[in-house]
Each structure stands twice: as structure tokens, then as C-alpha cells.
Short mmCIF file of C-alpha atoms in Angstrom, two decimals:
data_model
loop_
_atom_site.label_atom_id
_atom_site.label_comp_id
_atom_site.label_asym_id
_atom_site.label_seq_id
_atom_site.Cartn_x
_atom_site.Cartn_y
_atom_site.Cartn_z
CA MET A 1 -13.29 -7.36 -3.54
CA ARG A 2 -13.01 -4.04 -5.47
CA PRO A 3 -10.80 -1.05 -3.86
CA THR A 4 -12.62 2.16 -4.24
CA SER A 5 -11.27 5.26 -5.37
CA GLY A 6 -10.03 6.28 -2.46
CA LEU A 7 -7.32 3.60 -1.73
CA VAL A 8 -5.88 4.59 -5.30
CA VAL A 9 -6.09 8.14 -4.41
CA GLY A 10 -4.04 7.14 -1.11
CA ILE A 11 -1.45 5.22 -3.12
CA LEU A 12 -1.13 8.15 -5.86
CA VAL A 13 -0.31 10.65 -3.07
CA LEU A 14 2.16 8.31 -1.36
CA ALA A 15 3.89 7.46 -4.68
CA LEU A 16 4.04 11.19 -5.67
CA ALA A 17 5.35 12.29 -2.46
CA GLY A 18 8.01 9.34 -2.60
CA CYS A 19 9.33 10.65 -5.67
CA ALA A 20 9.24 14.47 -4.54
CA SER A 21 11.33 13.48 -1.57
CA SER A 22 13.69 11.15 -3.07
CA GLY A 23 15.54 13.47 -5.22
CA ALA A 24 18.18 11.44 -7.30
CA ALA A 25 18.55 8.72 -4.56
CA GLY A 26 16.74 5.53 -5.30
CA GLY A 27 17.39 5.55 -9.15
CA GLY A 28 14.37 3.45 -10.68
CA ALA A 29 12.07 3.46 -7.71
CA ASP A 30 10.41 6.86 -8.80
CA ASP A 31 9.53 5.22 -12.39
CA GLN A 32 8.38 2.00 -10.68
CA LEU A 33 6.31 3.79 -8.18
CA ARG A 34 4.61 5.80 -11.07
CA LEU A 35 3.94 2.60 -12.83
CA GLY A 36 2.71 0.94 -9.87
CA ALA A 37 0.23 3.69 -9.11
CA LYS A 38 -1.08 3.70 -12.79
CA ALA A 39 -1.66 0.08 -12.51
CA ALA A 40 -3.44 0.39 -9.22
CA GLU A 41 -5.43 3.43 -10.85
CA ARG A 42 -6.62 0.60 -13.28
CA GLY A 43 -7.31 -2.18 -10.77
CA TYR A 44 -4.29 -4.13 -12.13
CA TRP A 45 -3.15 -4.83 -8.35
CA GLN A 46 -0.72 -7.93 -9.42
CA GLU A 47 1.19 -5.51 -11.56
CA ALA A 48 1.00 -2.65 -8.97
CA LEU A 49 2.47 -5.21 -6.36
CA PHE A 50 5.15 -6.04 -8.80
CA ARG A 51 5.83 -2.56 -9.42
CA PHE A 52 5.67 -1.55 -5.93
CA GLN A 53 8.16 -4.31 -5.15
CA ARG A 54 10.83 -3.33 -7.54
CA ALA A 55 10.54 0.21 -5.99
CA ASP A 56 11.45 -1.31 -2.71
CA GLN A 57 14.34 -3.10 -4.11
CA ALA A 58 15.42 0.07 -5.43
CA ARG A 59 15.03 2.10 -2.27
CA PRO A 60 14.73 -0.29 0.47
CA ASN A 61 12.89 0.58 3.83
CA SER A 62 10.97 3.53 2.51
CA ALA A 63 7.81 3.64 4.43
CA GLU A 64 5.92 4.94 1.87
CA ILE A 65 6.88 2.37 -0.77
CA LEU A 66 6.02 -0.19 2.11
CA ASN A 67 2.50 1.18 2.39
CA ASN A 68 1.92 0.63 -1.14
CA VAL A 69 3.20 -2.76 -1.06
CA ALA A 70 0.87 -3.31 1.75
CA VAL A 71 -2.05 -1.72 -0.04
CA ALA A 72 -1.62 -4.02 -3.28
CA LEU A 73 -1.27 -7.17 -0.94
CA GLU A 74 -4.51 -6.27 0.69
CA ALA A 75 -6.19 -5.78 -2.55
CA LEU A 76 -5.14 -9.19 -3.92
CA GLY A 77 -6.38 -10.64 -0.67
CA ARG A 78 -2.87 -11.66 0.76
CA TYR A 79 -3.81 -10.33 4.27
CA ASP A 80 -1.00 -11.92 6.32
CA GLU A 81 1.53 -10.33 4.17
CA ALA A 82 -0.10 -7.13 4.17
CA LEU A 83 -0.47 -6.92 7.82
CA SER A 84 3.08 -7.73 8.58
CA THR A 85 4.19 -5.08 5.68
CA TYR A 86 2.04 -2.37 7.12
CA LYS A 87 3.58 -3.13 10.38
CA LYS A 88 7.07 -2.72 8.87
CA ALA A 89 5.99 0.57 7.35
CA LEU A 90 4.82 1.90 10.70
CA GLU A 91 8.34 0.84 12.28
CA VAL A 92 10.03 2.84 9.69
CA ALA A 93 7.73 5.95 9.91
CA PRO A 94 5.58 5.66 13.13
CA LYS A 95 4.12 9.24 12.91
CA ASN A 96 2.97 8.75 9.09
CA THR A 97 -0.54 9.52 9.50
CA VAL A 98 -1.68 8.21 6.28
CA ILE A 99 -0.05 4.84 7.00
CA ARG A 100 -1.19 4.76 10.35
CA ARG A 101 -4.86 5.74 9.02
CA ASN A 102 -4.47 2.79 6.29
CA TYR A 103 -3.11 0.46 9.03
CA ALA A 104 -5.78 1.23 11.54
CA ARG A 105 -8.52 0.50 8.91
CA PHE A 106 -7.02 -2.77 7.54
CA ALA A 107 -6.45 -3.85 11.20
CA GLU A 108 -10.11 -3.42 11.74
CA PHE A 109 -10.85 -5.35 8.75
CA PHE A 110 -8.43 -8.06 9.62
CA THR A 111 -9.54 -8.70 13.06
CA SER A 112 -13.17 -9.17 11.71
CA TYR A 113 -11.60 -11.57 9.05
CA ALA A 114 -9.61 -13.73 11.34
CA ARG A 115 -12.55 -14.16 13.60
CA GLY A 116 -14.64 -15.07 10.56
CA VAL A 117 -17.01 -12.22 10.54
CA LYS A 118 -17.38 -10.86 6.98
CA PRO A 119 -17.55 -7.14 6.78
CA LYS A 120 -19.77 -5.51 4.44
CA GLY A 121 -18.00 -5.23 1.01
CA GLY A 122 -14.65 -6.78 2.35
CA ALA A 123 -11.75 -4.53 2.97
CA GLY A 124 -11.89 -2.44 0.01
CA GLU A 125 -15.25 -0.78 0.98
CA SER A 126 -14.03 1.29 4.01
CA ARG A 127 -11.71 3.42 1.76
#
């Protein structure tokens, strides 16, 4: 499964939005988000996940960071974890349209995956 550039753009938008809205709060979260976005852009999803999780430790319960964690988990094929992380992001920010769109797209894929139906190109193809 190779995520398309749309996925990376979605992460970069949320990562940068998180940086812009955080101000001084969160300490190293902004740096970790930037590093995670760069890793995702290069397709280094394990590194991206590590960086997004570090950002989450620095700024717990940020919907944007949780979304990025979920996207990285999805890209790594850790679908059950991705699903629960998307849901947690939506609990924090139920009106965030980017997260809602990512969750809806993933939920459609995950439903087919759970039934054993293999969608064309996997989860990354629809981004």
C-alpha cells in the first residue's frame, strides 16, 4: 500500500495548522509535527508515527496530532489502532471537517477490509 500525495498534503496541512494555532504551548510538539510531516512526505511512515506520537506526548489530546497518528497507523497497516485513533480525534474535535473526511474514507475501507473484500489499491488509493 503506497499512500498518495493527497494523504501527505492532508498531514502537512494539519501539522502546519497545529503549529500555527499552538503558540508557545506544547513545547517540542511543533518540531515533532514538522519532522513527522517530512518523514510522511518521504514515505517513512514508521518515523512519521514516532514523531507524531512524540508530538502527542508533548501536546496530549490535540485532534490534529491524533489525526496524523491515525493516518500513519493506517499507512503502516495497523488498521485497528488507526480506527480507534480516528475515533479519539473525532471525540476531541467532532466538527473538524478534515478529520471527519479522513475518518469517513478510512471507515469505508476498513468495513470492506473487515469483510475480507480487498478494495482496489488498498486504503491509500482513495486519498
